[in-house]
Coordinates of C-alpha atoms and ligand atoms in Angstrom, one line a residue:
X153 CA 11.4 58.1 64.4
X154 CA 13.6 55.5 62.6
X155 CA 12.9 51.8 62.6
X156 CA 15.4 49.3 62.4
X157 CA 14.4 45.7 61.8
X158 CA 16.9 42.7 63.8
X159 CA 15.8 39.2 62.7
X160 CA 16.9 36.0 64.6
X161 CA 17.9 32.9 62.8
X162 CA 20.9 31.7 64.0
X163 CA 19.3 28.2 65.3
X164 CA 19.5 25.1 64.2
X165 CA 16.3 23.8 63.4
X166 CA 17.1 20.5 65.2
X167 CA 13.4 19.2 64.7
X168 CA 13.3 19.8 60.8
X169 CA 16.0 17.5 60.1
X170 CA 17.4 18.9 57.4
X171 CA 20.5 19.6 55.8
X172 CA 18.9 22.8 54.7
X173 CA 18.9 25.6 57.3
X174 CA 15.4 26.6 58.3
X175 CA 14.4 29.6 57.2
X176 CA 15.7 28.3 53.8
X177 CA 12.6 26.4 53.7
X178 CA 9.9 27.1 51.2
X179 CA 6.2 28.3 52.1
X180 CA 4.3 29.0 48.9
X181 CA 7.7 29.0 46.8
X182 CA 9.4 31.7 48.9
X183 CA 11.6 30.6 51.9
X184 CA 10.6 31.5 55.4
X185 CA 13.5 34.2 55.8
X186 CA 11.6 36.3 52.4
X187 CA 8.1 36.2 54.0
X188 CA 9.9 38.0 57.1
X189 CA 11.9 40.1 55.4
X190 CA 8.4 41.0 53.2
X191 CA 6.8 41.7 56.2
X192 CA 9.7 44.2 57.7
X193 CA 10.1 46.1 55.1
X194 CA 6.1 47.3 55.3
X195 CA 8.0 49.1 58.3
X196 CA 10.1 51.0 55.7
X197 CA 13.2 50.3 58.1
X198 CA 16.3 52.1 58.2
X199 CA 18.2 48.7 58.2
X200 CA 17.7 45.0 58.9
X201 CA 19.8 43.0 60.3
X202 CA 20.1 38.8 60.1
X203 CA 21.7 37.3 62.7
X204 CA 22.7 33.9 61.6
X205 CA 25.1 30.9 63.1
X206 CA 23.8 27.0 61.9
X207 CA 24.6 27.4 58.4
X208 CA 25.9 31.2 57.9
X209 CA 27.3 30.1 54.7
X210 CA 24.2 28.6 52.7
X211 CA 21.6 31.5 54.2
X212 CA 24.2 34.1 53.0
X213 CA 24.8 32.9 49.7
X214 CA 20.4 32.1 49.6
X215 CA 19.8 35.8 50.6
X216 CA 23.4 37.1 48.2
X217 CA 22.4 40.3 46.1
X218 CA 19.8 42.3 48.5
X219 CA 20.2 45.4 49.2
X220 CA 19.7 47.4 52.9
X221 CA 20.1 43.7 54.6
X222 CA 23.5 43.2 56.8
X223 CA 24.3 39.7 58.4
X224 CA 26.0 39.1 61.3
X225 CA 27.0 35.9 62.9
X226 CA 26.6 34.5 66.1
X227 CA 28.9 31.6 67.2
X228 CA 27.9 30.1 69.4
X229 CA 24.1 30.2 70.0
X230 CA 23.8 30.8 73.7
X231 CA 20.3 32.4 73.4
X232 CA 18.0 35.0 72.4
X233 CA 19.4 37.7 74.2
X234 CA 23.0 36.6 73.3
X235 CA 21.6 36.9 69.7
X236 CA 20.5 40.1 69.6
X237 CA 23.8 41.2 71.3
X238 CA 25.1 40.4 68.0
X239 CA 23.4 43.1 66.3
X240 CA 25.0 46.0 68.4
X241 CA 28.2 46.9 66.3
X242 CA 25.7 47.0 63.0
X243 CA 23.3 49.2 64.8
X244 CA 26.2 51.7 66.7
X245 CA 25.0 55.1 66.5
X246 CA 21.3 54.1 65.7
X247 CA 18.3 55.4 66.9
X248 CA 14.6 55.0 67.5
X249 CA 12.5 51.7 67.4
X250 CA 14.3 48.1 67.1
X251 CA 11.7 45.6 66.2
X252 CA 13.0 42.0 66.9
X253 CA 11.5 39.1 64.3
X254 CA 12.3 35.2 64.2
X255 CA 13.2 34.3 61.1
X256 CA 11.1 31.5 61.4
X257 CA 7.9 33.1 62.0
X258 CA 6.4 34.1 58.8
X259 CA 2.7 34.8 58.9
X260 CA 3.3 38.2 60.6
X261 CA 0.8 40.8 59.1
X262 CA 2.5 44.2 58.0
X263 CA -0.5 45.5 59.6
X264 CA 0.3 43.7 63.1
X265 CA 4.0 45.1 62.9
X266 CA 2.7 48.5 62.4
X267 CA 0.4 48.0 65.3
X268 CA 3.1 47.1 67.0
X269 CA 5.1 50.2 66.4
X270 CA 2.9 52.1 66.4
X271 CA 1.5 51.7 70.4
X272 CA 5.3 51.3 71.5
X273 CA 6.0 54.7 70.0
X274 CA 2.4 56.1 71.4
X275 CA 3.0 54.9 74.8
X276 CA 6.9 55.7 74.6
X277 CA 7.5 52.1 76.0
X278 CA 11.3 50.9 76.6
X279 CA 9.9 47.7 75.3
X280 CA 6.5 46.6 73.6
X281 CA 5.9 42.2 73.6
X282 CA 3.7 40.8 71.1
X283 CA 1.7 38.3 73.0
X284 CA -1.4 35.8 72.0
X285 CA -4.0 33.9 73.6
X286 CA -3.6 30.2 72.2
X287 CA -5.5 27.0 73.4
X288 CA -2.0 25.2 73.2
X289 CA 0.2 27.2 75.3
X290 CA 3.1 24.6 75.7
X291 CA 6.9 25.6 74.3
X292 CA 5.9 29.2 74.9
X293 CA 7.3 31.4 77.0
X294 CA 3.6 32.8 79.0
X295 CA 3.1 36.4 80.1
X296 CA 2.9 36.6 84.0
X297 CA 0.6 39.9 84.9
X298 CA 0.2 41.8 88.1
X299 CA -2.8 43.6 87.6
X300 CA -3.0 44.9 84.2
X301 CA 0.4 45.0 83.7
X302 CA 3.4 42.7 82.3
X303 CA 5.6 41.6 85.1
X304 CA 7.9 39.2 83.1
X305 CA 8.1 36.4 80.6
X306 CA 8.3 33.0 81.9
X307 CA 9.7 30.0 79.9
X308 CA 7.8 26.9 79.6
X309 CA 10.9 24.9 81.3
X310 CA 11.3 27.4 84.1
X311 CA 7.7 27.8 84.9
X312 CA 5.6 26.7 88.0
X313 CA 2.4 24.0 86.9
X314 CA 0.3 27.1 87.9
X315 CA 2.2 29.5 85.4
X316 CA 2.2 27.0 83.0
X317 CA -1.8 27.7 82.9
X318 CA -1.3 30.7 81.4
X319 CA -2.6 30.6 78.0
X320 CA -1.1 34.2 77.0
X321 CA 2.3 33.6 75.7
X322 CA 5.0 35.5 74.0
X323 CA 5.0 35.4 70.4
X324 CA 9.3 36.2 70.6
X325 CA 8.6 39.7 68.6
X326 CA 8.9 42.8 69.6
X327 CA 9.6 46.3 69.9
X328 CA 12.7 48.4 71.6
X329 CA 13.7 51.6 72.5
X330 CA 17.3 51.5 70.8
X331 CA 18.2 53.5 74.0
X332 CA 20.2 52.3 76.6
X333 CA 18.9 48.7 74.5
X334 CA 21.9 46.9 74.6
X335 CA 23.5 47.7 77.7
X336 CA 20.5 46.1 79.7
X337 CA 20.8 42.7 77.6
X338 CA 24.4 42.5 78.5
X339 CA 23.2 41.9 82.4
X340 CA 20.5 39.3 81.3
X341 CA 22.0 36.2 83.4
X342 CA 21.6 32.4 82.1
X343 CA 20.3 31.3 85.0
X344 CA 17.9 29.2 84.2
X345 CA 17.0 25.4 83.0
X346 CA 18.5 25.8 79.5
X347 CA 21.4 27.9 80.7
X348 CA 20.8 30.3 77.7
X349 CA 20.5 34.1 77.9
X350 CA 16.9 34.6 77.4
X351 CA 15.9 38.2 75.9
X352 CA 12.7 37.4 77.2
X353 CA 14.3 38.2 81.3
X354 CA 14.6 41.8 79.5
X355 CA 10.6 42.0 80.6
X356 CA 11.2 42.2 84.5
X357 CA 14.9 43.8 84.3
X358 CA 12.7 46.7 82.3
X359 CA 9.9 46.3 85.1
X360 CA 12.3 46.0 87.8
X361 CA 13.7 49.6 86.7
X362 CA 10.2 50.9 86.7
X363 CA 10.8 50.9 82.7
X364 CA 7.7 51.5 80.6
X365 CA 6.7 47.6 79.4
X366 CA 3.3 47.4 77.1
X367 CA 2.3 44.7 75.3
X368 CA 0.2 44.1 72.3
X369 CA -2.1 41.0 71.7
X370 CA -2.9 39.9 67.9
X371 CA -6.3 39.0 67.4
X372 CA -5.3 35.8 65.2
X373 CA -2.9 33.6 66.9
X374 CA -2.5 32.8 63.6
X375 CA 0.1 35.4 62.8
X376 CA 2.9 34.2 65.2
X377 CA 3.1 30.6 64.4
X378 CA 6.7 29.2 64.3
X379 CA 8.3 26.7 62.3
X380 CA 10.2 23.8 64.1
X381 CA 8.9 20.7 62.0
X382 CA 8.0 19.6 58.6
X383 CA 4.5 19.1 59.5
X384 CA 4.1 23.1 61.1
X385 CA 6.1 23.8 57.6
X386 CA 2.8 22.2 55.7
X387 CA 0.3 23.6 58.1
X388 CA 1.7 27.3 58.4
X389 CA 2.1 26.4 53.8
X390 CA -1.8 26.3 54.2
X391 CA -2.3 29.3 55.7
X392 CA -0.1 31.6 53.2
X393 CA -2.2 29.5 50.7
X394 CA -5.3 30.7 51.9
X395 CA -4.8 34.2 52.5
X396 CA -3.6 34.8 48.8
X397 CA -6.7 32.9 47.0
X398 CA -8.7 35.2 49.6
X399 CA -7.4 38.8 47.8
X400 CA -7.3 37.1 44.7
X401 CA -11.0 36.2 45.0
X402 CA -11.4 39.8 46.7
X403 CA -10.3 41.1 43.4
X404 CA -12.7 39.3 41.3
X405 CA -10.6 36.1 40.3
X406 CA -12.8 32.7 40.6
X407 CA -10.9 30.1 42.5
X408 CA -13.3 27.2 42.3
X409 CA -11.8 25.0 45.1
X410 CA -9.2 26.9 47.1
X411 CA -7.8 23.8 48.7
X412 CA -6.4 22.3 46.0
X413 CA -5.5 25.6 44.5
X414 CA -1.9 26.6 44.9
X415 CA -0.6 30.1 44.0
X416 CA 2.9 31.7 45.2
X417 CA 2.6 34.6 46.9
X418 CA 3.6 37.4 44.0
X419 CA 1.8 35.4 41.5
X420 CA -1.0 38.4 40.0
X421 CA -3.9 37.0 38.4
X422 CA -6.5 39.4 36.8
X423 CA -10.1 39.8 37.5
X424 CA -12.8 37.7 35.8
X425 CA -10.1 34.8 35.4
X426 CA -11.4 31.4 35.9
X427 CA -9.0 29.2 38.1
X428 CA -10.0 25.1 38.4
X429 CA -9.0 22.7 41.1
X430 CA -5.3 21.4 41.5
X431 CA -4.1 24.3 39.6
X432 CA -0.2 25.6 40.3
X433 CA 0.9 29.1 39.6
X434 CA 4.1 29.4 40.7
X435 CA 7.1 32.2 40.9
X436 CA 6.6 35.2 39.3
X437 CA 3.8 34.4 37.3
X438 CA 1.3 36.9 35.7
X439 CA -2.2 36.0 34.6
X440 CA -4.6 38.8 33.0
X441 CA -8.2 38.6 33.1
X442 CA -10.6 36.6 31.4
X443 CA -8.2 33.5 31.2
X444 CA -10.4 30.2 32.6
X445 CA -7.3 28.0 33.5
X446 CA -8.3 24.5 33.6
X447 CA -7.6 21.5 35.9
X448 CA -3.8 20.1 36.6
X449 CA -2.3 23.0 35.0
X450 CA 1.1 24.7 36.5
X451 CA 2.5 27.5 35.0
X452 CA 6.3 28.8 36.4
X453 CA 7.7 31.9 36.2
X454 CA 5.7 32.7 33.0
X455 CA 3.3 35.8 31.8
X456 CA -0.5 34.4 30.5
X457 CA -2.0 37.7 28.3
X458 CA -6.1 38.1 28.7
X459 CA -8.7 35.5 27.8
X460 CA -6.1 32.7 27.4
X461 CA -7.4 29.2 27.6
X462 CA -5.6 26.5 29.3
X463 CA -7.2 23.3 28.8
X464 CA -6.1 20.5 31.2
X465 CA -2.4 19.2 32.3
X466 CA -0.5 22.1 30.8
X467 CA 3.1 22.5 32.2
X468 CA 4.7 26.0 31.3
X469 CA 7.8 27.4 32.8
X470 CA 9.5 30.8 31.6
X471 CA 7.1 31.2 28.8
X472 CA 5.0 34.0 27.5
X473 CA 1.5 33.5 25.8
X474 CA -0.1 36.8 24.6
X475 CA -4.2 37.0 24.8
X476 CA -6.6 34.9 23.1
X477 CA -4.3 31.8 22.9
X478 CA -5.5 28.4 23.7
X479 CA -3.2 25.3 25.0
X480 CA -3.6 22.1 25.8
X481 CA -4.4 19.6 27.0
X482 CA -1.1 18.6 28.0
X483 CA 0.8 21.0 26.1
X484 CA 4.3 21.8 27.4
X485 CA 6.0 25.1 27.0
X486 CA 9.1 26.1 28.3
X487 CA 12.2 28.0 28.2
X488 CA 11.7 31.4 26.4
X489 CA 8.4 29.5 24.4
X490 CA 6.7 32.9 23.2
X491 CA 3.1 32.0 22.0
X492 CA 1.6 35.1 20.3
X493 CA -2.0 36.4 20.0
X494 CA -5.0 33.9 19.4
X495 CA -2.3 31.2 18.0
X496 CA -3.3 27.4 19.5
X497 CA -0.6 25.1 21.1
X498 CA -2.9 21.5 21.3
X499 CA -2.3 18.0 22.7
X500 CA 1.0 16.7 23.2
X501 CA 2.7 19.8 21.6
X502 CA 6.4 20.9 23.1
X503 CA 7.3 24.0 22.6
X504 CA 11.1 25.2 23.6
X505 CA 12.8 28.4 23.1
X506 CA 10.6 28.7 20.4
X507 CA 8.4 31.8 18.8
X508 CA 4.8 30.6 17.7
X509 CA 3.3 33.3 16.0
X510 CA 0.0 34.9 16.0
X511 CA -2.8 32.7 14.6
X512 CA -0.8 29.7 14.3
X513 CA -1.8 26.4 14.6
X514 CA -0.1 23.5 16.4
X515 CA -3.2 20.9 16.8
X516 CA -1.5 17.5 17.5
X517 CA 1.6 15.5 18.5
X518 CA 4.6 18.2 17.9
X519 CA 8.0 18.9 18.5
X520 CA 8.8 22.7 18.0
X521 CA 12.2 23.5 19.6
X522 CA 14.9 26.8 18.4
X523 CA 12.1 27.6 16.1
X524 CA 11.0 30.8 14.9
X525 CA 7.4 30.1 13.5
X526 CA 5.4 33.2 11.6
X527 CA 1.7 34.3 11.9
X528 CA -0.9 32.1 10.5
X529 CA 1.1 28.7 9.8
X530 CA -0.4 25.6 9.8
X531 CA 1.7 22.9 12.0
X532 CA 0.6 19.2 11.1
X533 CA 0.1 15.9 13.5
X534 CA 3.7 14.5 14.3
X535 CA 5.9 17.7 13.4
X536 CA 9.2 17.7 14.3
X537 CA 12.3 20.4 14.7
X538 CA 14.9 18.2 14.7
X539 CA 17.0 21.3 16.4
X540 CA 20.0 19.3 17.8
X541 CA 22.8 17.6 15.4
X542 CA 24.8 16.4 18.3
X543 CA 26.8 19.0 18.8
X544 CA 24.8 22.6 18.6
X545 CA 21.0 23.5 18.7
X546 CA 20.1 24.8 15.2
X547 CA 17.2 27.0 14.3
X548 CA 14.3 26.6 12.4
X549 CA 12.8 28.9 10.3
X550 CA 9.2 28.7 9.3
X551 CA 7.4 32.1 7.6
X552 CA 4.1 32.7 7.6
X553 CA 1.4 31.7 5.9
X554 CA 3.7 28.6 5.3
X555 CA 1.6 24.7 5.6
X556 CA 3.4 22.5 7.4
X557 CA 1.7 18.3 6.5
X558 CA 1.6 15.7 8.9
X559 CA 4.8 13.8 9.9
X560 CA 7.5 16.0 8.9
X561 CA 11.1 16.6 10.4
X562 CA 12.6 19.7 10.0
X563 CA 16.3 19.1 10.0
X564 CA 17.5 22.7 11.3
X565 CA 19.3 24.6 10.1
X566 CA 16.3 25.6 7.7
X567 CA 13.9 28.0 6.6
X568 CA 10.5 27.5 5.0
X569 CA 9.2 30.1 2.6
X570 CA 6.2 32.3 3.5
X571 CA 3.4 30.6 2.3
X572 CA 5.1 27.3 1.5
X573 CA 3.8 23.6 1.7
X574 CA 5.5 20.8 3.1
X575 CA 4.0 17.3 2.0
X576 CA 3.3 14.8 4.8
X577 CA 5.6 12.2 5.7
X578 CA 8.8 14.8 4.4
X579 CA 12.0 14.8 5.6
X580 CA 12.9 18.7 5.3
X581 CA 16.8 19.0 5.1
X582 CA 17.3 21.8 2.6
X583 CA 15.5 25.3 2.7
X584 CA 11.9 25.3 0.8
X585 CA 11.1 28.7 -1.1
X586 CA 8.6 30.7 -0.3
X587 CA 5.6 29.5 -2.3
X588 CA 7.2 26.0 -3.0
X589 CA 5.8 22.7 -2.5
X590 CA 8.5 20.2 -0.8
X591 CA 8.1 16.5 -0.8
X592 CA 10.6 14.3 0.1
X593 CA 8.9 10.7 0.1
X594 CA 9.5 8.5 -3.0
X595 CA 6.4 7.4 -4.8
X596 CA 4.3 5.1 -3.2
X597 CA 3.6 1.6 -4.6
X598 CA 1.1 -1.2 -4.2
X599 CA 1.6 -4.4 -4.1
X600 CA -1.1 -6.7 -5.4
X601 CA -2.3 -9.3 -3.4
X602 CA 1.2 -9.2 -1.3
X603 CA -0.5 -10.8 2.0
X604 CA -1.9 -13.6 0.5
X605 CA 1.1 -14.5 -1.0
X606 CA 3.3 -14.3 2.0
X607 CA 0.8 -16.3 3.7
X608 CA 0.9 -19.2 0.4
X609 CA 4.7 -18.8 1.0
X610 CA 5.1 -19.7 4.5
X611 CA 3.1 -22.5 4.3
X612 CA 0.4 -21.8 6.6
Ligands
LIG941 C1 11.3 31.9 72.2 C2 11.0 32.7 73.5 C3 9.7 32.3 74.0 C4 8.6 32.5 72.9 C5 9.0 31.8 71.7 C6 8.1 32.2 70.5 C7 13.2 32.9 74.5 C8 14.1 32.4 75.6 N1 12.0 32.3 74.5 O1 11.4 30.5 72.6 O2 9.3 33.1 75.2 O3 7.3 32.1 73.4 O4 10.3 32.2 71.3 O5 8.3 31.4 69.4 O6 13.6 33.7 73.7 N2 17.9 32.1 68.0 C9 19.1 32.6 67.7 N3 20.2 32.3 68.5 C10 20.1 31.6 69.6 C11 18.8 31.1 70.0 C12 17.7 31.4 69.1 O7 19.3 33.2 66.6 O8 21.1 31.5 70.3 C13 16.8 32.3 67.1 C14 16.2 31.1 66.5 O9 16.8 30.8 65.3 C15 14.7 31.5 66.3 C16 14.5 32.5 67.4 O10 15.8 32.9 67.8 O11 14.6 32.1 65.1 C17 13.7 31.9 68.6 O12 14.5 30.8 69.1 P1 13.9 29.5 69.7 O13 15.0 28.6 70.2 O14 13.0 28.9 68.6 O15 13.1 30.1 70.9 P2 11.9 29.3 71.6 O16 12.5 28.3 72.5 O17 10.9 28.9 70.7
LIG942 CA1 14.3 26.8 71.7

């Protein structure tokens, strides 16, 4: 049986105050509306379907460039019912299961939705409701029973003090037969105290018909949390947090102290990997194993080879280090910075768009931007590519084997030789051959007694 997936996030988000819609905002570096559409697509639907309003324009152009999702607006908001109305020109012709999500709901468990479907389709229910038990029922719409059975869905603002005791409320996900779906939302009524067309009155329309109605109750109330503030933003944050460090330390990575360890959800990280507290790993980031990664650290969007060490207060974004290198501390890497095998980036070293081959040694103090640095070279204290004439970023050159001394500027564009040495203190503005000493400092000189005779001088 198909499965087609209809998401709601057409609201406004009055509570977050934002100019940013809600489902734009981030939970572990991935906005709320990706961690829904993750979970959906465990469903391998047929389509998916975002109904948007507040905003159309930004959460189109966020979610611009995927594939099997179709947006359609709703203007005005009037409700959830009137929402999901929305969706019925996309979905003409469909057939099967519509699971309804909230956009802003995004702790869902593939393996809940699947539960989900799957006792909807079992019990060939017109409509399954997710429900929870929850020690803070208030804002939810609560499941009335007679007997055993769902009898309808009443909204916190509609319901009597005795219904407002119920503590087993609607999570605002579920499942529908796609049959004969829309026509019974088009007579949901807005009589009530919001005047909005509640897809929640669907319950007792179904029930009044003597429609099938099931329910299924997630063992984690957990899973169905919403977003409508900052503060459920950072506590719902936590909870993403915590179930990634879980499978990562299911799969044999140590995370010493999990709550101040912060990992985006497709970060990988390999077994045997040594993670420290107040560590970042963010984007698409990929760690192999062995690495021991090192308080402070936060690597972007980069890829960390095996048994790398990271020594404390690294920053590296869109980098690459193959295995067996060592940074830091407080190295910082970035754009395109490609450190290759068992080479060592040390304190206070930048690297930019810059190749640092294998075995190579930056200990101190450097500056290595638009470089292209060979295997084995020898980078002194205080080196620096001076890449950028005002106008254009220019390369550097350095082959391997080559000795760079302390305190020298590389005025790019240059090249030095394989197996060259560069002088401390040298100002490098023409190419050195390979083999070639360059120096560029005049000779030094002494003068004799020169601070007792300024001091004679001035008279004190
Ligand atoms: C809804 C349910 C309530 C349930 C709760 C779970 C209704 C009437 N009530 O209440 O029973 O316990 O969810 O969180 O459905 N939306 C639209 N267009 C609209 C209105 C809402 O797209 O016109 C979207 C919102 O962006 C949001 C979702 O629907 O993603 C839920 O809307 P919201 O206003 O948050 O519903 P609740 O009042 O929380
Ligand atoms: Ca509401």
């Amino acid at each position: 049986m198909d499965t087609h997936v209809v998401i709601l996030a057409a609201g406004k988000g009055t509570r977050m105050k934002s100019a940013l819609p809600k489902v734009l905002h981030r939970v572990a570096g991935l906005p709320l509306i990706e961690h829904v559409l993750a979970g959906a697509a465990a469903l391998s639907p047929r389509s998916m379907t975002v109904v948007i309003g507040h905003q159309a324009d930004a959460l189109q152009a966020a979610l611009r460039g995927r594939e099997n999702v179709t947006f359609v607006v709703q203007e005005p908001q009037l409700g959830t019912a009137h929402a999901l109305l929305q969706s019925e020109n996309a979905l003409r012709g469909a057939s099967g299961t519509l699971v309804l999500l909230s956009g802003d709901v995004p702790l869902l468990t593939a393996d809940t939705l699947k539960a989900l479907v799957d006792w909807h389709a079992a019990r060939r229910a017109a409509a399954t409701v997710l429900t929870a038990f929850v020690d803070e029922p208030t804002s939810y719409g609560r499941i009335v029973r007679v007997g055993e059975q769902i009898a309808r869905i009443v909204e916190e603002k509609d319901a009597t003090p005795a219904e407002r005791q119920i503590r087993e409320i609607n999570s605002g996900i579920y499942a529908f037969a796609v049959e004969g779906l829309f026509d019974a939302v088009r007579s949901i009524a807005a009589e009530n105290a919001q005047r909005e067309y509640y897809l929640p009155d669907l319950v007792s329309i179904y029930r009044q018909r003597g429609l099938n109605v099931e329910t299924v109750t997630v063992s984690n109330a957990d899973e169905i949390r919403g977003i409508n503030s900052r503060a459920e933003l950072a506590s719902v944050g936590r909870v993403v947090r915590e179930r990634k460090n879980a499978e990562l330390m299911a799969a044999g990575v140590t995370i010493e102290d999990p709550a101040t360890t912060y990992i985006d959800r497709d970060v990988t990280v390999g077994p045997d990997t040594v993670i420290h507290p107040f560590v970042f790993l963010e984007g698409r980031t990929t760690i192999g194993s062995g690495c021991e990664i090192h308080a402070g650290v936060r690597i972007v969007d980069s890829a960390i080879g095996d048994r790398v060490v990271v020594l404390n207060h690294c920053l590296i974004t869109n980098s690459r280090i193959a295995e067996g290198a060592s940074l830091g501390p407080f190295a910082h890497l970035r754009n395109g910075a490609d450190v290759r095998e068992g080479a060592h980036v040390g304190n206070f070293v930048e690297l930019k768009k810059t190749v640092f081959g294998a075995g190579s040694k930056a200990g101190h103090l450097a500056y290595l931007g638009d470089a292209t640095i060979g295997e084995k070279v020898n980078i002194g204290a205080g080196t620096i590519t001076c890449n950028y004439d005002g106008v254009n970023k220019n390369q550097t050159i350095i082959e391997d084997g080559a000795f760079i001394g302390s305190d020298t500027q590389l005025i790019a564009p240059v090249t030095v030789g394989k197996g060259a040495y560069v002088g401390s203190g040298t100002t490098i503005r023409e190419s050195v051959p390979a083999g070639a000493l360059a120096v560029s400092a005049g000779k030094q000189r002494n003068i004799e007694n020169w601070v007792a005779d300024r001091k004679k001088k001035s008279g004190d």
